[in-house]
Short mmCIF file of C-alpha atoms in Angstrom, two decimals:
data_model
loop_
_atom_site.label_atom_id
_atom_site.label_comp_id
_atom_site.label_asym_id
_atom_site.label_seq_id
_atom_site.Cartn_x
_atom_site.Cartn_y
_atom_site.Cartn_z
CA MET A 77 1.55 -5.81 2.19
CA HIS A 78 3.79 -2.78 2.77
CA ILE A 79 6.14 -3.08 5.73
CA ALA A 80 6.14 0.07 7.83
CA GLU A 81 9.00 1.86 9.55
CA GLY A 82 10.47 0.25 12.68
CA VAL A 83 9.00 -3.23 12.16
CA LEU A 84 12.07 -5.10 10.91
CA SER A 85 15.52 -5.52 12.41
CA GLY A 86 18.62 -3.81 10.99
CA PRO A 87 20.17 -6.88 9.30
CA VAL A 88 16.88 -7.70 7.53
CA LEU A 89 16.56 -4.11 6.29
CA ALA A 90 20.18 -4.10 5.10
CA SER A 91 19.81 -7.45 3.32
CA GLY A 92 16.64 -6.23 1.64
CA ALA A 93 18.36 -3.03 0.51
CA VAL A 94 21.33 -4.94 -0.96
CA LEU A 95 19.07 -7.43 -2.78
CA ALA A 96 16.88 -4.61 -4.09
CA MET A 97 19.92 -2.71 -5.37
CA ALA A 98 21.30 -5.79 -7.11
CA GLY A 99 17.90 -6.53 -8.63
CA THR A 100 17.49 -2.93 -9.78
CA ALA A 101 20.90 -3.01 -11.44
CA ILE A 102 20.00 -6.21 -13.30
CA GLY A 103 16.60 -4.78 -14.17
CA LEU A 104 18.07 -1.55 -15.58
CA LYS A 105 20.52 -3.60 -17.61
CA LYS A 106 17.76 -5.79 -19.02
CA ILE A 107 15.25 -3.04 -19.86
CA ASP A 108 14.50 -2.77 -23.54
CA TYR A 109 14.76 1.01 -23.82
CA ASP A 110 12.43 1.03 -26.82
CA ARG A 111 9.75 -0.30 -24.46
CA ILE A 112 10.43 2.18 -21.64
CA VAL A 113 6.92 3.64 -22.00
CA HIS A 114 5.46 0.21 -21.21
CA VAL A 115 7.60 0.11 -18.07
CA ALA A 116 6.27 3.55 -17.08
CA ILE A 117 2.64 2.53 -17.78
CA LEU A 118 2.93 -0.60 -15.66
CA ALA A 119 4.82 1.23 -12.89
CA SER A 120 1.99 3.79 -12.83
CA ALA A 121 -0.61 1.01 -12.64
CA PHE A 122 1.30 -0.51 -9.70
CA PHE A 123 1.60 2.92 -8.04
CA VAL A 124 -2.16 3.51 -8.22
CA ALA A 125 -3.25 -0.09 -7.51
CA SER A 126 -2.24 0.02 -3.84
CA LEU A 127 -4.55 2.99 -3.33
CA ILE A 128 -7.55 0.96 -4.47
CA HIS A 129 -9.07 -0.62 -1.40
CA VAL A 130 -11.83 -3.18 -1.39
CA ASN A 131 -13.89 -4.16 1.64
CA VAL A 132 -13.84 -7.89 2.21
CA GLY A 133 -15.89 -8.71 5.29
CA PRO A 134 -14.55 -6.74 8.25
CA ALA A 135 -11.14 -6.25 6.62
CA SER A 136 -9.98 -3.78 4.02
CA VAL A 137 -7.57 -5.11 1.41
CA HIS A 138 -5.88 -3.35 -1.45
CA LEU A 139 -4.74 -4.41 -4.89
CA ILE A 140 -1.02 -4.86 -5.54
CA LEU A 141 -0.78 -5.84 -9.23
CA ASN A 142 2.80 -7.09 -9.01
CA GLY A 143 1.71 -10.15 -11.01
CA ILE A 144 0.85 -8.30 -14.21
CA VAL A 145 3.83 -5.95 -13.86
CA GLY A 146 6.22 -8.89 -13.52
CA LEU A 147 4.53 -11.01 -16.18
CA LEU A 148 4.90 -8.28 -18.79
CA LEU A 149 8.24 -6.78 -17.72
CA GLY A 150 10.39 -9.56 -16.27
CA PHE A 151 13.49 -8.16 -14.56
CA ALA A 152 12.50 -4.64 -15.65
CA ALA A 153 9.70 -4.95 -13.07
CA ILE A 154 12.25 -4.42 -10.27
CA PRO A 155 13.13 -0.76 -11.06
CA ALA A 156 9.45 -0.15 -11.93
CA ILE A 157 8.27 -1.48 -8.56
CA LEU A 158 11.08 0.34 -6.73
CA THR A 159 10.02 3.68 -8.22
CA ALA A 160 6.34 3.10 -7.50
CA LEU A 161 6.98 1.95 -3.92
CA PHE A 162 9.24 4.94 -3.25
CA LEU A 163 6.52 7.34 -4.45
CA GLN A 164 3.86 5.50 -2.41
CA SER A 165 6.04 5.81 0.67
CA VAL A 166 6.74 9.51 0.16
CA PHE A 167 3.24 10.58 -0.91
CA PHE A 168 0.97 8.26 1.05
CA GLN A 169 3.16 6.89 3.86
CA TYR A 170 2.58 3.34 2.54
CA GLY A 171 5.54 1.42 3.89
CA GLY A 172 8.63 2.93 5.45
CA LEU A 173 11.52 4.38 3.48
CA THR A 174 14.02 2.30 5.47
CA ALA A 175 11.98 -0.81 4.59
CA LEU A 176 11.89 0.12 0.90
CA GLY A 177 14.48 -2.51 -0.04
CA VAL A 178 12.61 -5.31 1.73
CA ASN A 179 9.30 -4.14 0.24
CA VAL A 180 10.88 -4.19 -3.24
CA VAL A 181 12.16 -7.75 -2.71
CA VAL A 182 8.81 -8.91 -1.28
CA MET A 183 6.84 -7.59 -4.27
CA ALA A 184 9.31 -7.78 -7.16
CA ALA A 185 10.86 -11.24 -6.66
CA PRO A 186 7.54 -13.08 -7.20
CA ALA A 187 6.84 -10.73 -10.12
CA VAL A 188 10.02 -11.85 -11.89
CA LEU A 189 9.23 -15.48 -11.06
CA VAL A 190 5.79 -15.41 -12.72
CA HIS A 191 7.35 -13.84 -15.83
CA TYR A 192 9.49 -16.90 -16.43
CA LEU A 193 6.76 -19.36 -15.37
CA PHE A 194 3.81 -18.04 -17.33
CA LEU A 195 5.01 -15.80 -20.18
CA PRO A 196 5.46 -18.78 -22.55
CA LEU A 197 1.75 -19.59 -22.12
CA LEU A 198 0.56 -16.18 -23.35
CA GLY A 199 -0.94 -16.24 -26.81
CA LYS A 200 -1.20 -20.04 -27.07
CA SER A 201 -4.98 -19.87 -26.78
CA SER A 202 -7.44 -17.48 -25.18
CA THR A 203 -8.11 -19.91 -22.30
CA LEU A 204 -4.41 -20.49 -21.65
CA THR A 205 -3.75 -16.74 -21.75
CA PHE A 206 -6.43 -16.12 -19.14
CA VAL A 207 -5.20 -19.00 -16.97
CA ALA A 208 -1.60 -17.73 -17.22
CA GLY A 209 -2.76 -14.26 -16.20
CA PHE A 210 -4.90 -15.64 -13.37
CA LEU A 211 -2.09 -17.79 -12.00
CA SER A 212 0.39 -14.89 -12.29
CA GLY A 213 -1.87 -12.66 -10.19
CA LEU A 214 -2.57 -15.41 -7.66
CA LEU A 215 0.94 -16.82 -7.33
CA SER A 216 2.64 -13.44 -7.09
CA ILE A 217 0.51 -12.47 -4.08
CA LEU A 218 1.00 -15.91 -2.49
CA CYS A 219 4.79 -15.69 -2.87
CA SER A 220 4.82 -12.07 -1.70
CA SER A 221 2.88 -13.10 1.42
CA LEU A 222 5.41 -15.86 2.10
CA LEU A 223 8.34 -13.48 1.60
CA LEU A 224 6.67 -10.96 3.90
CA GLY A 225 6.25 -13.70 6.51
CA LEU A 226 9.88 -14.69 6.02
CA SER A 227 11.14 -11.14 6.51
CA LEU A 228 9.05 -10.82 9.68
CA TRP A 229 10.33 -14.22 10.84
CA PHE A 230 13.93 -13.02 10.84
CA THR A 231 12.80 -10.33 13.26
CA ASP A 232 10.08 -12.12 15.19
CA LYS A 233 10.63 -15.91 14.86
CA ASN A 234 6.94 -16.64 14.38
CA PHE A 235 7.15 -17.53 10.72
CA PHE A 236 4.26 -19.99 10.45
CA GLU A 237 1.83 -17.98 12.55
CA THR A 238 2.73 -14.71 10.83
CA SER A 239 2.67 -16.21 7.35
CA LEU A 240 -0.65 -17.92 8.00
CA VAL A 241 -2.22 -14.64 9.11
CA ILE A 242 -0.78 -12.76 6.11
CA ILE A 243 -1.78 -15.43 3.57
CA THR A 244 -5.28 -15.77 5.03
CA ALA A 245 -5.74 -11.99 4.91
CA HIS A 246 -4.59 -11.96 1.29
CA ILE A 247 -6.72 -14.84 -0.06
CA PRO A 248 -9.36 -12.40 -1.40
CA VAL A 249 -6.58 -10.29 -2.98
CA MET A 250 -5.12 -13.39 -4.65
CA ILE A 251 -8.46 -14.24 -6.25
CA ILE A 252 -9.29 -10.64 -7.23
CA GLU A 253 -5.81 -10.05 -8.65
CA GLY A 254 -5.92 -13.37 -10.49
CA ILE A 255 -9.17 -12.38 -12.20
CA ILE A 256 -8.00 -8.83 -12.97
CA THR A 257 -4.63 -10.01 -14.31
CA GLY A 258 -6.35 -12.71 -16.41
CA PHE A 259 -8.78 -10.21 -17.96
CA CYS A 260 -6.12 -7.53 -18.47
CA VAL A 261 -3.69 -9.89 -20.20
CA SER A 262 -6.46 -11.32 -22.45
CA PHE A 263 -7.60 -7.80 -23.30
CA LEU A 264 -4.09 -6.45 -23.93
CA LEU A 265 -3.24 -9.40 -26.17
CA LYS A 266 -6.16 -8.44 -28.39
CA VAL A 267 -5.98 -4.65 -28.46
CA TYR A 268 -2.33 -3.86 -27.71
CA PRO A 269 -0.19 -6.97 -28.29
CA GLU A 270 3.03 -4.89 -28.46
CA ILE A 271 3.00 -4.60 -24.66
CA ILE A 272 3.35 -8.37 -24.35
CA PRO A 273 6.98 -9.39 -24.94
CA VAL A 274 6.11 -12.84 -26.34
CA LYS A 275 4.30 -11.24 -29.27
CA LYS A 276 7.42 -9.36 -30.29
CA LYS A 277 9.38 -12.52 -30.97
CA MET B 282 -15.63 -12.06 -30.38
CA LYS B 283 -16.51 -8.37 -30.49
CA ILE B 284 -19.08 -8.73 -27.72
CA LYS B 285 -16.42 -10.34 -25.52
CA GLN B 286 -14.04 -7.46 -26.15
CA VAL B 287 -16.73 -4.90 -25.34
CA LEU B 288 -17.62 -6.80 -22.16
CA ILE B 289 -13.98 -6.79 -21.03
CA LEU B 290 -13.69 -3.07 -21.76
CA VAL B 291 -16.89 -2.31 -19.85
CA LEU B 292 -15.65 -4.40 -16.89
CA ILE B 293 -12.31 -2.57 -16.79
CA PHE B 294 -13.85 0.90 -17.06
CA ALA B 295 -16.61 0.05 -14.58
CA MET B 296 -13.98 -0.97 -12.02
CA LEU B 297 -11.90 2.19 -12.29
CA PRO B 298 -14.26 4.74 -10.67
CA ALA B 299 -15.39 2.22 -8.06
CA GLY B 300 -11.79 1.58 -7.25
CA PHE B 301 -10.84 5.18 -6.80
CA ALA B 302 -13.82 5.65 -4.50
CA PHE B 303 -12.12 3.23 -2.10
CA ALA B 304 -8.78 5.01 -2.26
CA HIS B 305 -7.82 6.17 1.21
CA ARG B 306 -5.25 6.71 3.84
CA VAL B 307 -5.73 5.90 7.47
CA ILE B 308 -6.25 8.67 10.04
CA ILE B 309 -6.46 8.68 13.85
CA PHE B 310 -7.82 11.65 15.74
CA ALA B 311 -7.91 11.96 19.55
CA TRP B 312 -9.00 14.44 22.18
CA VAL B 313 -9.31 14.66 25.98
CA GLU B 314 -12.64 15.25 27.67
CA ASP B 315 -13.87 14.65 31.25
CA GLY B 316 -10.94 12.49 32.28
CA MET B 317 -11.22 10.31 29.21
CA ILE B 318 -9.28 10.09 25.97
CA TYR B 319 -11.55 9.69 22.96
CA THR B 320 -10.32 8.52 19.57
CA GLU B 321 -11.83 8.38 16.11
CA SER B 322 -10.15 6.40 13.34
CA SER B 323 -11.07 6.32 9.69
CA PHE B 324 -9.86 5.66 6.18
CA GLY B 325 -10.10 9.12 4.64
CA SER B 326 -13.29 10.92 5.53
CA LYS B 327 -15.85 8.25 4.75
CA ARG B 328 -15.00 4.77 6.01
CA LYS B 329 -14.46 3.95 9.64
CA ALA B 330 -11.40 1.95 10.68
CA LYS B 331 -13.13 -0.99 12.39
CA ASP B 332 -11.43 -3.46 14.74
CA CYS B 333 -8.02 -1.81 14.43
CA VAL B 334 -5.47 -1.96 17.23
CA ILE B 335 -4.64 1.26 19.04
CA THR B 336 -1.40 1.31 21.01
CA VAL B 337 -0.63 4.11 23.43
CA ILE B 338 3.01 4.76 24.24
CA ASP B 339 4.86 7.51 26.08
CA GLU B 340 7.70 9.62 24.68
CA LYS B 341 10.24 6.92 25.62
CA GLY B 342 8.26 4.29 23.70
CA LEU B 343 6.94 2.46 26.81
CA LEU B 344 3.57 0.80 26.35
CA ILE B 345 0.91 2.61 28.38
CA HIS B 346 -2.31 1.20 27.03
CA LYS B 347 -3.71 -0.98 24.26
CA GLY B 348 -7.19 -1.29 22.82
CA GLN B 349 -9.27 -1.92 19.73
CA THR B 350 -11.63 0.33 17.77
CA ASP B 351 -15.31 -0.58 17.60
CA GLN B 352 -17.51 -0.88 14.51
CA GLU B 353 -17.68 2.93 14.25
CA GLY B 354 -13.89 3.30 14.43
CA ASN B 355 -14.18 4.82 17.92
CA TYR B 356 -12.27 3.92 21.06
CA SER B 357 -12.09 5.64 24.43
CA PHE B 358 -10.26 4.99 27.66
CA LYS B 359 -9.53 6.64 31.00
CA ILE B 360 -6.50 8.90 31.13
CA PRO B 361 -3.73 6.62 32.44
CA GLU B 362 -2.53 7.49 35.94
CA LYS B 363 1.02 8.55 36.83
CA VAL B 364 2.00 9.49 33.32
CA ASP B 365 4.29 12.49 33.05
CA SER B 366 4.85 12.52 29.35
CA ASP B 367 3.12 13.25 26.07
CA LEU B 368 1.08 10.29 24.86
CA ILE B 369 1.45 8.90 21.35
CA LEU B 370 -1.54 6.99 20.06
CA LYS B 371 -0.69 4.61 17.23
CA LEU B 372 -3.32 3.10 15.00
CA ASP B 373 -2.44 -0.13 13.19
CA ALA B 374 -4.83 -0.80 10.31
CA GLY B 375 -2.88 -3.64 8.73
CA THR B 376 0.69 -4.01 7.53
CA GLY B 377 2.04 -0.69 6.40
CA HIS B 378 -1.12 1.25 7.17
CA GLN B 379 -0.39 3.16 10.32
CA ALA B 380 -1.26 6.54 11.70
CA GLN B 381 -0.54 8.32 14.93
CA TRP B 382 -1.76 11.21 17.07
CA ARG B 383 0.09 12.97 19.86
CA ILE B 384 -1.56 14.29 23.02
CA SER B 385 0.62 16.68 25.02
CA LYS B 386 0.91 16.11 28.77
CA ASN B 387 -0.68 19.53 29.43
CA GLU B 388 -3.90 18.26 27.85
CA LEU B 389 -3.94 15.26 30.18
CA VAL B 390 -4.52 17.35 33.33
CA THR B 391 -7.99 16.32 34.48
CA ASP B 392 -8.92 19.50 36.39
CA HIS B 393 -10.27 21.70 33.66
CA SER B 394 -12.63 23.76 35.81
CA GLU B 395 -10.60 26.92 35.25
CA ASN B 396 -9.51 26.10 31.75
CA ASP B 397 -12.78 25.18 30.10
CA ILE B 398 -12.44 27.84 27.41
CA GLN B 399 -8.90 26.75 26.62
CA VAL B 400 -10.00 23.10 26.41
CA ALA B 401 -12.83 24.02 24.04
CA LYS B 402 -10.34 25.91 21.89
CA ASP B 403 -7.98 22.93 21.86
CA ILE B 404 -10.76 20.61 20.72
CA GLN B 405 -11.77 23.09 18.03
CA ALA B 406 -8.18 23.34 16.77
CA ALA B 407 -7.87 19.55 16.76
CA MET B 408 -11.13 19.24 14.81
CA LYS B 409 -9.78 21.67 12.20
CA GLU B 410 -6.58 19.65 11.92
CA LYS B 411 -8.66 16.51 11.43
CA GLU B 412 -10.68 18.14 8.63
CA LYS B 413 -7.44 19.29 7.00
CA LEU B 414 -6.08 15.74 7.09
CA GLU B 415 -9.25 14.36 5.55
CA GLU B 416 -9.25 16.89 2.75
CA SER B 417 -5.63 16.27 1.73
CA PRO B 418 -5.17 16.66 -2.04
CA PHE B 419 -5.12 12.94 -2.75
CA ILE B 420 -5.82 13.20 -6.47
CA PHE B 421 -2.97 15.69 -7.03
CA LYS B 422 -0.55 13.27 -5.41
CA ILE B 423 -1.75 10.43 -7.67
CA VAL B 424 -1.41 12.52 -10.83
CA GLY B 425 1.92 13.92 -9.60
CA GLY B 426 3.23 10.41 -8.89
CA ILE B 427 2.30 9.17 -12.36
CA GLY B 428 3.88 12.29 -13.87
CA ILE B 429 7.13 11.63 -11.98
CA ILE B 430 7.19 8.01 -13.20
CA PHE B 431 6.84 9.08 -16.84
CA MET B 432 9.41 11.87 -16.46
CA LEU B 433 11.87 9.40 -14.95
CA ALA B 434 11.26 6.97 -17.81
CA LEU B 435 11.87 9.69 -20.39
CA ALA B 436 14.99 10.85 -18.54
CA VAL B 437 16.36 7.29 -18.48
CA LYS B 438 15.67 6.90 -22.20
CA PHE B 439 17.30 10.25 -22.99
CA PHE B 440 20.32 9.40 -20.84
CA LYS B 441 20.68 5.98 -22.47
CA ARG B 442 20.41 7.43 -25.97
CA LYS B 443 23.06 10.01 -25.17
CA ILE B 444 25.45 7.33 -23.94
CA SER B 445 24.96 5.12 -26.97
#
């Protein structure tokens, strides 16, 4: 999912950087500073998740976990994802530093989207909580794949082909992340409900 | 209800060590022998990088050769003719997961009859570099990264409190 150095054209990189900066500014403004530890915990989970690779057939896919980060943090997910992606790039050469802005947009925009779509469902019932978590995990990867395809399209003009390849490669990740997010949200709601914003209200 | 909670906990904790076992970064390693360039590609030290595209370019970025690793992560090809430049071998193991290896043009000279000892030394040095790459302190970087995230969070909170 990470875009490497030298893949995208200059205008795409610049647009990504501007969007990421704007999103980070909004995110920093919206962070509840009493819940900053939750932001750090989820940023750490995101940072480590990409290092966890699973063999699916001949391919090797890795977790992303932008769904759970976005679901629980909303706009605050943007600075969290930015920090984690920067560290991944510096420490593990996952994604290029010049593509950091685009990578942030690709992974954080769907994360914010699932927050507003599925957060109201959390805590309604155990089944709905799991379903909300599952759909957050699944949809965030699907949207990230589409955004990745879109960013490559502006450089390459093969949007449908590229997107199809990316989405197909990420179908196992969508399902795995859906299940993990569903279980994590259900578990957190029981043992540590403070981390879920809806429970605070 | 309690059984369900325990089951979820067990599932989460059971996945953690298995997950870390898969943690990796992609590595390509290449050497020249008997007029051929041999490559080995892997994720860390254990898993082979199967069916990954290897692109060979010269110093100016011109495409010289392209191929794909086999099931063992290996790929070999004849030294390209009329190349007067270092060769850069790029391994693409999926979006964002790339690695590269450089072969200097001195290594590409096929007549090694007088330089056999030097060639053996070069291969030995390359092997050592490969081992070093595979044994990179992965876990320290993970712990360090998490530490940086928490320090940043605390710094932001401290800064915010000071302002308000």
